[in-house]
GROMACS .gro file of C-alpha atoms in nm:
model
  403
    1MET     CA    1  -2.158  -3.356  -2.696
    2ASP     CA    2  -2.016  -3.289  -2.357
    3LEU     CA    3  -2.085  -3.053  -2.112
    4LEU     CA    4  -1.775  -2.835  -2.182
    5SER     CA    5  -1.825  -2.822  -2.573
    6LYS     CA    6  -2.218  -2.750  -2.497
    7TRP     CA    7  -2.103  -2.449  -2.268
    8LYS     CA    8  -1.873  -2.335  -2.595
    9HIS     CA    9  -2.196  -2.410  -2.842
   10HIS     CA   10  -2.421  -2.165  -2.584
   11SER     CA   11  -2.168  -1.885  -2.504
   12PRO     CA   12  -1.864  -1.880  -2.777
   13LEU     CA   13  -1.683  -1.603  -2.586
   14GLN     CA   14  -1.742  -1.716  -2.245
   15MET     CA   15  -1.391  -1.901  -2.300
   16GLU     CA   16  -1.211  -1.643  -2.425
   17VAL     CA   17  -1.311  -1.356  -2.160
   18ASP     CA   18  -1.214  -1.625  -1.869
   19LEU     CA   19  -0.881  -1.663  -2.021
   20GLU     CA   20  -0.832  -1.286  -2.027
   21MET     CA   21  -0.927  -1.239  -1.651
   22LEU     CA   22  -0.727  -1.544  -1.520
   23ALA     CA   23  -0.443  -1.536  -1.697
   24PRO     CA   24  -0.417  -1.191  -1.899
   25ASP     CA   25  -0.048  -1.198  -1.956
   26LEU     CA   26  -0.079  -1.552  -2.176
   27VAL     CA   27  -0.298  -1.383  -2.451
   28PRO     CA   28  -0.168  -1.211  -2.750
   29VAL     CA   29  -0.280  -0.873  -2.852
   30PRO     CA   30  -0.420  -0.860  -3.181
   31GLU     CA   31  -0.457  -0.557  -3.371
   32PRO     CA   32  -0.713  -0.279  -3.285
   33SER     CA   33  -1.060  -0.313  -3.452
   34ARG     CA   34  -1.408  -0.258  -3.385
   35LYS     CA   35  -1.545  -0.564  -3.307
   36ARG     CA   36  -1.305  -0.615  -3.028
   37THR     CA   37  -1.351  -0.318  -2.875
   38LYS     CA   38  -1.467  -0.477  -2.514
   39THR     CA   39  -1.157  -0.735  -2.552
   40LEU     CA   40  -0.917  -0.474  -2.558
   41ALA     CA   41  -1.093  -0.216  -2.299
   42ILE     CA   42  -1.029  -0.567  -2.076
   43ARG     CA   43  -0.677  -0.584  -2.141
   44HIS     CA   44  -0.623  -0.225  -2.098
   45VAL     CA   45  -0.714  -0.303  -1.747
   46CYS     CA   46  -0.443  -0.528  -1.735
   47ASN     CA   47  -0.157  -0.320  -1.743
   48ALA     CA   48  -0.032  -0.104  -1.496
   49GLN     CA   49   0.117   0.242  -1.490
   50VAL     CA   50   0.470   0.236  -1.349
   51LEU     CA   51   0.744   0.485  -1.280
   52LEU     CA   52   1.072   0.387  -1.405
   53ILE     CA   53   1.383   0.533  -1.198
   54ASP     CA   54   1.724   0.447  -1.306
   55VAL     CA   55   2.075   0.508  -1.152
   56LYS     CA   56   2.136   0.829  -1.277
   57GLY     CA   57   1.806   0.954  -1.166
   58ASN     CA   58   1.604   0.979  -1.472
   59VAL     CA   59   1.240   0.948  -1.397
   60SER     CA   60   0.958   0.808  -1.673
   61MET     CA   61   0.653   0.748  -1.663
   62GLN     CA   62   0.519   0.427  -1.860
   63GLU     CA   63   0.243   0.189  -1.901
   64MET     CA   64   0.363  -0.172  -1.883
   65ARG     CA   65   0.245  -0.515  -1.875
   66ARG     CA   66   0.361  -0.775  -1.588
   67SER     CA   67   0.515  -1.004  -1.837
   68GLU     CA   68   0.743  -0.710  -1.949
   69ILE     CA   69   0.795  -0.641  -1.578
   70LEU     CA   70   0.854  -0.989  -1.490
   71LYS     CA   71   1.117  -0.990  -1.807
   72MET     CA   72   1.293  -0.700  -1.676
   73THR     CA   73   1.324  -0.896  -1.351
   74GLN     CA   74   1.449  -1.166  -1.491
   75GLU     CA   75   1.711  -0.978  -1.715
   76ALA     CA   76   1.826  -0.837  -1.378
   77ALA     CA   77   1.879  -1.198  -1.219
   78LYS     CA   78   2.120  -1.302  -1.501
   79SER     CA   79   2.461  -1.429  -1.402
   80PRO     CA   80   2.723  -1.173  -1.571
   81VAL     CA   81   2.942  -1.385  -1.839
   82LYS     CA   82   3.315  -1.320  -1.834
   83SER     CA   83   3.488  -1.281  -2.178
   84SER     CA   84   3.803  -1.475  -2.265
   85ALA     CA   85   4.017  -1.133  -2.245
   86ASP     CA   86   3.870  -1.106  -1.860
   87GLU     CA   87   3.934  -1.509  -1.842
   88ASP     CA   88   4.283  -1.461  -1.945
   89SER     CA   89   4.358  -1.140  -1.741
   90ASP     CA   90   4.257  -1.306  -1.409
   91GLU     CA   91   4.513  -1.587  -1.500
   92GLY     CA   92   4.766  -1.379  -1.515
   93ASP     CA   93   4.702  -1.232  -1.196
   94LYS     CA   94   4.668  -1.563  -1.062
   95GLN     CA   95   5.034  -1.628  -1.184
   96THR     CA   96   5.174  -1.327  -1.078
   97SER     CA   97   5.011  -1.233  -0.741
   98TYR     CA   98   4.965  -1.468  -0.466
   99ARG     CA   99   4.729  -1.496  -0.210
  100PRO     CA  100   4.717  -1.648   0.112
  101PRO     CA  101   4.412  -1.909   0.168
  102GLU     CA  102   4.170  -1.707   0.441
  103ILE     CA  103   4.023  -1.912   0.715
  104ALA     CA  104   3.687  -1.893   0.718
  105SER     CA  105   3.570  -1.798   1.070
  106PRO     CA  106   3.249  -1.958   1.218
  107ARG     CA  107   3.055  -1.652   1.199
  108ALA     CA  108   3.106  -1.648   0.789
  109SER     CA  109   3.030  -2.021   0.739
  110ARG     CA  110   2.708  -2.016   0.911
  111ARG     CA  111   2.615  -1.663   0.666
  112SER     CA  112   2.671  -1.881   0.372
  113PHE     CA  113   2.415  -1.998   0.155
  114SER     CA  114   2.373  -2.373   0.133
  115GLY     CA  115   2.202  -2.286  -0.200
  116ALA     CA  116   2.535  -2.153  -0.341
  117HIS     CA  117   2.701  -2.340  -0.646
  118MET     CA  118   2.997  -2.300  -0.868
  119SER     CA  119   2.911  -2.257  -1.250
  120GLY     CA  120   3.174  -2.236  -1.499
  121GLY     CA  121   3.383  -2.029  -1.224
  122HIS     CA  122   3.120  -1.812  -1.095
  123VAL     CA  123   2.914  -1.853  -0.771
  124SER     CA  124   2.541  -1.892  -0.886
  125ILE     CA  125   2.336  -1.774  -0.552
  126GLY     CA  126   2.018  -2.064  -0.576
  127ALA     CA  127   1.793  -1.772  -0.446
  128GLN     CA  128   1.428  -1.764  -0.562
  129ALA     CA  129   1.351  -1.538  -0.861
  130VAL     CA  130   1.069  -1.330  -0.880
  131HIS     CA  131   0.774  -1.524  -1.022
  132MET     CA  132   0.438  -1.377  -1.182
  133ARG     CA  133   0.238  -1.469  -0.826
  134ASP     CA  134   0.474  -1.211  -0.677
  135LEU     CA  135   0.387  -0.938  -0.913
  136ARG     CA  136   0.015  -0.995  -0.852
  137LYS     CA  137   0.072  -0.946  -0.484
  138LEU     CA  138   0.206  -0.592  -0.594
  139ASP     CA  139  -0.102  -0.549  -0.809
  140ALA     CA  140  -0.432  -0.380  -0.619
  141ASN     CA  141  -0.680  -0.563  -0.858
  142PHE     CA  142  -0.528  -0.929  -0.743
  143SER     CA  143  -0.405  -0.843  -0.367
  144GLU     CA  144  -0.650  -0.998  -0.112
  145THR     CA  145  -0.502  -0.752   0.169
  146ASN     CA  146  -0.301  -0.459   0.224
  147GLU     CA  147  -0.087  -0.583   0.468
  148PRO     CA  148   0.285  -0.446   0.414
  149CYS     CA  149   0.551  -0.646   0.345
  150ILE     CA  150   0.920  -0.660   0.190
  151VAL     CA  151   1.038  -0.974   0.036
  152ALA     CA  152   1.364  -1.024  -0.098
  153ARG     CA  153   1.438  -1.199  -0.453
  154LYS     CA  154   1.702  -1.279  -0.701
  155GLN     CA  155   1.861  -0.924  -0.777
  156ALA     CA  156   1.508  -0.784  -0.676
  157ILE     CA  157   1.343  -0.651  -0.358
  158LEU     CA  158   0.989  -0.573  -0.401
  159ILE     CA  159   0.803  -0.350  -0.125
  160ASN     CA  160   0.447  -0.369  -0.068
  161ALA     CA  161   0.360  -0.068   0.134
  162ASP     CA  162   0.016   0.056   0.024
  163PRO     CA  163  -0.012   0.276  -0.161
  164LEU     CA  164   0.372   0.207  -0.279
  165ARG     CA  165   0.423  -0.070  -0.450
  166THR     CA  166   0.769  -0.113  -0.551
  167ILE     CA  167   1.037  -0.350  -0.696
  168ILE     CA  168   1.403  -0.234  -0.667
  169MET     CA  169   1.657  -0.359  -0.882
  170ARG     CA  170   2.017  -0.293  -0.901
  171ASN     CA  171   2.010  -0.045  -1.168
  172VAL     CA  172   1.632   0.055  -1.202
  173CYS     CA  173   1.344   0.130  -0.960
  174ILE     CA  174   0.981   0.020  -1.032
  175VAL     CA  175   0.723   0.181  -0.874
  176PHE     CA  176   0.344   0.094  -0.926
  177ILE     CA  177   0.162   0.416  -0.941
  178PRO     CA  178  -0.224   0.386  -0.852
  179ASP     CA  179  -0.510   0.600  -0.993
  180GLY     CA  180  -0.534   0.963  -0.922
  181ALA     CA  181  -0.165   0.961  -0.730
  182ASP     CA  182  -0.073   1.290  -0.874
  183SER     CA  183   0.062   1.389  -0.522
  184LEU     CA  184   0.286   1.057  -0.489
  185ILE     CA  185   0.420   1.074  -0.799
  186SER     CA  186   0.556   1.461  -0.711
  187ILE     CA  187   0.699   1.318  -0.375
  188LEU     CA  188   0.883   1.021  -0.523
  189LYS     CA  189   1.006   1.278  -0.792
  190ASP     CA  190   1.147   1.503  -0.515
  191LYS     CA  191   1.279   1.216  -0.297
  192PHE     CA  192   1.497   1.056  -0.621
  193ARG     CA  193   1.633   1.399  -0.700
  194GLU     CA  194   1.743   1.411  -0.336
  195LEU     CA  195   1.883   1.071  -0.408
  196VAL     CA  196   2.088   1.160  -0.737
  197ALA     CA  197   2.233   1.457  -0.513
  198GLU     CA  198   2.372   1.196  -0.279
  199LYS     CA  199   2.506   0.960  -0.526
  200GLU     CA  200   2.735   1.220  -0.690
  201THR     CA  201   2.901   1.238  -0.335
  202GLU     CA  202   2.850   0.884  -0.180
  203ALA     CA  203   2.975   0.536  -0.328
  204THR     CA  204   2.638   0.389  -0.223
  205PRO     CA  205   2.506   0.135  -0.417
  206PHE     CA  206   2.158   0.198  -0.600
  207GLU     CA  207   1.923  -0.034  -0.384
  208PHE     CA  208   2.097   0.091  -0.059
  209SER     CA  209   2.011   0.455  -0.154
  210THR     CA  210   1.680   0.382  -0.289
  211PHE     CA  211   1.539   0.185   0.011
  212PRO     CA  212   1.561   0.484   0.262
  213MET     CA  213   1.401   0.721  -0.026
  214ILE     CA  214   1.084   0.477  -0.050
  215MET     CA  215   1.094   0.468   0.364
  216LYS     CA  216   1.118   0.858   0.344
  217ALA     CA  217   0.833   0.882   0.091
  218LEU     CA  218   0.593   0.657   0.305
  219GLU     CA  219   0.713   0.876   0.612
  220ARG     CA  220   0.609   1.190   0.431
  221LEU     CA  221   0.262   1.035   0.299
  222ALA     CA  222   0.221   0.918   0.685
  223THR     CA  223   0.262   1.274   0.818
  224THR     CA  224   0.027   1.467   0.587
  225GLN     CA  225  -0.237   1.638   0.699
  226ILE     CA  226  -0.607   1.532   0.642
  227THR     CA  227  -0.828   1.807   0.546
  228SER     CA  228  -1.215   1.839   0.567
  229ALA     CA  229  -1.237   1.807   0.198
  230ASP     CA  230  -1.040   1.459   0.230
  231LEU     CA  231  -1.313   1.367   0.500
  232ASP     CA  232  -1.605   1.455   0.262
  233THR     CA  233  -1.440   1.230  -0.008
  234LEU     CA  234  -1.389   0.923   0.213
  235ARG     CA  235  -1.779   0.993   0.312
  236THR     CA  236  -1.897   1.003   0.003
  237MET     CA  237  -1.684   0.687  -0.107
  238LYS     CA  238  -1.833   0.479   0.170
  239ASN     CA  239  -2.167   0.568   0.103
  240THR     CA  240  -2.088   0.459  -0.270
  241ILE     CA  241  -1.949   0.154  -0.183
  242ASN     CA  242  -2.225   0.082   0.054
  243ASP     CA  243  -2.454   0.091  -0.219
  244PHE     CA  244  -2.250  -0.115  -0.428
  245ALA     CA  245  -2.217  -0.348  -0.174
  246SER     CA  246  -2.589  -0.406  -0.133
  247GLN     CA  247  -2.641  -0.431  -0.515
  248VAL     CA  248  -2.394  -0.710  -0.537
  249GLU     CA  249  -2.545  -0.868  -0.249
  250GLY     CA  250  -2.873  -0.851  -0.413
  251ILE     CA  251  -2.744  -1.011  -0.732
  252ARG     CA  252  -2.593  -1.291  -0.530
  253ARG     CA  253  -2.925  -1.375  -0.357
  254ALA     CA  254  -3.085  -1.406  -0.725
  255LEU     CA  255  -2.847  -1.635  -0.874
  256LEU     CA  256  -2.837  -1.838  -0.565
  257SER     CA  257  -3.228  -1.846  -0.555
  258ILE     CA  258  -3.191  -1.971  -0.913
  259LEU     CA  259  -2.960  -2.232  -0.856
  260ASP     CA  260  -3.141  -2.396  -0.572
  261ASN     CA  261  -3.456  -2.414  -0.790
  262GLU     CA  262  -3.464  -2.679  -1.026
  263GLU     CA  263  -3.781  -2.568  -1.226
  264ASP     CA  264  -3.641  -2.231  -1.246
  265LEU     CA  265  -3.341  -2.344  -1.406
  266ARG     CA  266  -3.534  -2.551  -1.675
  267LEU     CA  267  -3.757  -2.262  -1.735
  268LEU     CA  268  -3.465  -2.079  -1.842
  269TYR     CA  269  -3.474  -2.261  -2.145
  270LEU     CA  270  -3.739  -2.045  -2.347
  271THR     CA  271  -3.625  -2.219  -2.715
  272PRO     CA  272  -3.650  -2.601  -2.626
  273LEU     CA  273  -3.973  -2.543  -2.390
  274HIS     CA  274  -4.133  -2.347  -2.686
  275ALA     CA  275  -4.070  -2.666  -2.936
  276ASN     CA  276  -4.150  -2.907  -2.698
  277PRO     CA  277  -4.339  -2.831  -2.392
  278GLU     CA  278  -4.366  -3.178  -2.252
  279SER     CA  279  -4.042  -3.205  -2.231
  280PHE     CA  280  -4.047  -2.993  -1.927
  281TYR     CA  281  -4.183  -3.271  -1.706
  282CYS     CA  282  -3.928  -3.517  -1.841
  283THR     CA  283  -3.633  -3.531  -1.581
  284ALA     CA  284  -3.410  -3.774  -1.803
  285ALA     CA  285  -3.433  -3.612  -2.154
  286PHE     CA  286  -3.400  -3.261  -2.006
  287ASP     CA  287  -3.078  -3.205  -1.815
  288PRO     CA  288  -3.062  -2.839  -1.713
  289GLU     CA  289  -2.652  -2.827  -1.630
  290VAL     CA  290  -2.555  -2.582  -1.918
  291ALA     CA  291  -2.767  -2.309  -1.730
  292GLU     CA  292  -2.646  -2.407  -1.429
  293VAL     CA  293  -2.260  -2.417  -1.516
  294ILE     CA  294  -2.319  -2.046  -1.673
  295LEU     CA  295  -2.504  -1.945  -1.367
  296GLU     CA  296  -2.249  -2.052  -1.138
  297SER     CA  297  -1.985  -1.885  -1.345
  298TYR     CA  298  -2.123  -1.588  -1.281
  299LEU     CA  299  -2.181  -1.659  -0.953
  300GLN     CA  300  -1.813  -1.665  -0.899
  301GLU     CA  301  -1.763  -1.366  -1.064
  302VAL     CA  302  -2.008  -1.211  -0.845
  303GLN     CA  303  -1.810  -1.390  -0.521
  304THR     CA  304  -1.510  -1.198  -0.666
  305ILE     CA  305  -1.654  -0.864  -0.671
  306ARG     CA  306  -1.819  -0.901  -0.313
  307THR     CA  307  -1.492  -1.013  -0.181
  308LYS     CA  308  -1.321  -0.704  -0.350
  309VAL     CA  309  -1.588  -0.485  -0.194
  310LYS     CA  310  -1.564  -0.637   0.180
  311LEU     CA  311  -1.165  -0.551   0.087
  312LEU     CA  312  -1.263  -0.188   0.003
  313GLU     CA  313  -1.523  -0.151   0.323
  314HIS     CA  314  -1.184  -0.314   0.544
  315ARG     CA  315  -0.951  -0.015   0.399
  316ILE     CA  316  -1.205   0.244   0.453
  317GLN     CA  317  -1.275   0.151   0.822
  318ASN     CA  318  -0.901   0.143   0.867
  319THR     CA  319  -0.863   0.508   0.737
  320GLU     CA  320  -1.153   0.606   0.955
  321SER     CA  321  -0.978   0.470   1.243
  322LEU     CA  322  -0.644   0.628   1.161
  323VAL     CA  323  -0.851   0.959   1.102
  324MET     CA  324  -0.996   0.934   1.457
  325LEU     CA  325  -0.682   0.836   1.604
  326LYS     CA  326  -0.532   1.179   1.459
  327LEU     CA  327  -0.825   1.392   1.580
  328ASP     CA  328  -0.797   1.194   1.948
  329ALA     CA  329  -0.432   1.275   1.915
  330THR     CA  330  -0.531   1.650   1.842
  331ARG     CA  331  -0.795   1.660   2.101
  332ASN     CA  332  -0.556   1.552   2.355
  333HIS     CA  333  -0.330   1.775   2.268
  334LEU     CA  334  -0.575   2.070   2.314
  335LEU     CA  335  -0.677   1.966   2.636
  336ALA     CA  336  -0.310   1.964   2.763
  337VAL     CA  337  -0.287   2.335   2.614
  338ASP     CA  338  -0.623   2.404   2.800
  339VAL     CA  339  -0.454   2.295   3.120
  340VAL     CA  340  -0.151   2.520   3.086
  341PHE     CA  341  -0.357   2.799   3.040
  342GLY     CA  342  -0.573   2.717   3.352
  343LEU     CA  343  -0.264   2.732   3.559
  344VAL     CA  344  -0.163   3.040   3.408
  345THR     CA  345  -0.502   3.167   3.490
  346VAL     CA  346  -0.521   3.028   3.861
  347SER     CA  347  -0.168   3.195   3.900
  348LEU     CA  348  -0.242   3.536   3.792
  349THR     CA  349  -0.564   3.550   3.974
  350LEU     CA  350  -0.386   3.493   4.271
  351GLY     CA  351  -0.147   3.772   4.229
  352MET     CA  352  -0.458   3.990   4.139
  353TYR     CA  353  -0.587   3.913   4.488
  354ILE     CA  354  -0.272   4.024   4.652
  355THR     CA  355  -0.245   4.322   4.465
  356ALA     CA  356  -0.591   4.396   4.512
  357GLY     CA  357  -0.584   4.352   4.880
  358PHE     CA  358  -0.284   4.621   4.899
  359GLY     CA  359  -0.510   4.855   4.675
  360MET     CA  360  -0.788   4.886   4.896
  361ASN     CA  361  -0.843   5.193   5.064
  362LEU     CA  362  -0.776   5.091   5.442
  363ARG     CA  363  -0.484   5.158   5.610
  364SER     CA  364  -0.233   4.895   5.678
  365GLY     CA  365   0.065   5.070   5.780
  366VAL     CA  366   0.305   4.997   5.506
  367GLU     CA  367   0.213   5.293   5.285
  368GLU     CA  368   0.506   5.485   5.382
  369THR     CA  369   0.742   5.203   5.401
  370PRO     CA  370   0.969   5.238   5.137
  371ASP     CA  371   1.067   4.945   4.857
  372VAL     CA  372   0.737   4.793   4.958
  373PHE     CA  373   0.596   4.841   4.636
  374ALA     CA  374   0.879   4.656   4.472
  375SER     CA  375   0.866   4.372   4.693
  376VAL     CA  376   0.531   4.316   4.655
  377PHE     CA  377   0.540   4.303   4.263
  378VAL     CA  378   0.851   4.088   4.261
  379GLY     CA  379   0.673   3.837   4.522
  380SER     CA  380   0.348   3.833   4.341
  381PHE     CA  381   0.546   3.740   4.022
  382VAL     CA  382   0.766   3.452   4.167
  383LEU     CA  383   0.463   3.297   4.305
  384CYS     CA  384   0.266   3.298   4.001
  385ALA     CA  385   0.551   3.151   3.812
  386ALA     CA  386   0.610   2.898   4.108
  387ILE     CA  387   0.257   2.800   4.094
  388VAL     CA  388   0.268   2.745   3.700
  389CYS     CA  389   0.614   2.528   3.723
  390VAL     CA  390   0.457   2.300   4.002
  391GLY     CA  391   0.176   2.230   3.845
  392THR     CA  392   0.330   2.149   3.540
  393LEU     CA  393   0.575   1.920   3.688
  394TYR     CA  394   0.278   1.776   3.867
  395PHE     CA  395   0.062   1.681   3.576
  396ARG     CA  396   0.360   1.575   3.375
  397ARG     CA  397   0.437   1.304   3.647
  398HIS     CA  398   0.088   1.208   3.660
  399GLY     CA  399   0.059   1.158   3.280
  400VAL     CA  400  -0.177   1.416   3.206
  401LEU     CA  401   0.089   1.646   3.015
  402SER     CA  402   0.338   1.557   2.750
  403LEU     CA  403   0.438   1.908   2.637
   0.00000   0.00000   0.00000
């Protein structure tokens, strides 16, 4: 009995579970039963909540598998097939009308695709089609980084800008909806209503109208104000992830310690050692490879979970940095406003000093002079305004104020 058969003999469900985790789209979905509740739960995680928007602006929320989404992109990438009537009409047009040959410019020749070829009278572009690996990059469960990217494929545009992960085709737009993104759904619906209103008046292709709407939705998400409740939620999630990361690290160290100790691996075989205790000291007849393989498989799963936890911690750190940048910008704005109010206070204090000098009971000789009151009042006001303007220009020139 080889090593693989031993593994199947000791763990009959292990191969099936690993296949579902590595390639969930290749496993057929059986009829629901009570015995396979755990397996159905794993497959339910593989489905994705998507928002489908068509050319007419109809929005529908669906649950789709990646294989179904891949089939949609493959159908969109198929070349149109001309009927015989269309070919006859094309031949008639060629006989009745004459078109002079066009001279290709050097710029047009540089833009021509080297992978384009003629097939049945149609130009087939040799562009790369959408593959399953492209869809995995759009899935938050499989993506190793949240680096934004825009990928052009055959009859499809893939946009990965967390939290928006979108596939734009010529007649439909597929938006992957993350968990708890109710605000994102409302924003997308509002933006695509604007898209439908613009499509009624402008003859713009669907992809060129959808792309700006996605960018506007991202801009609206970026400009959303962060409340104190969001900060409390972030702090709670960070503490939870830190506790979970410590637990995962402890399990990883425990598995590594068992794998590094040959005696501990042999002690895991309770039934063989109970039947034949002397086999523990016989290294030739007692081989702990089965236990080692099982523990290594779980160690790989723990390592995968550890990597995902590290990614979550990295995202939380990025969010904290973004929040701190916004708080710093708000603080700088308040400091600039404080500088302006300080200039106004200084100018008003100088004006009050002048008026207090004239308000003393000492005789100055100008009490009986006409129009002195108006001159002093207007002069003090102009002086205060000049101090504020000069101070503002000075601080703006030195980069202190950006108002």
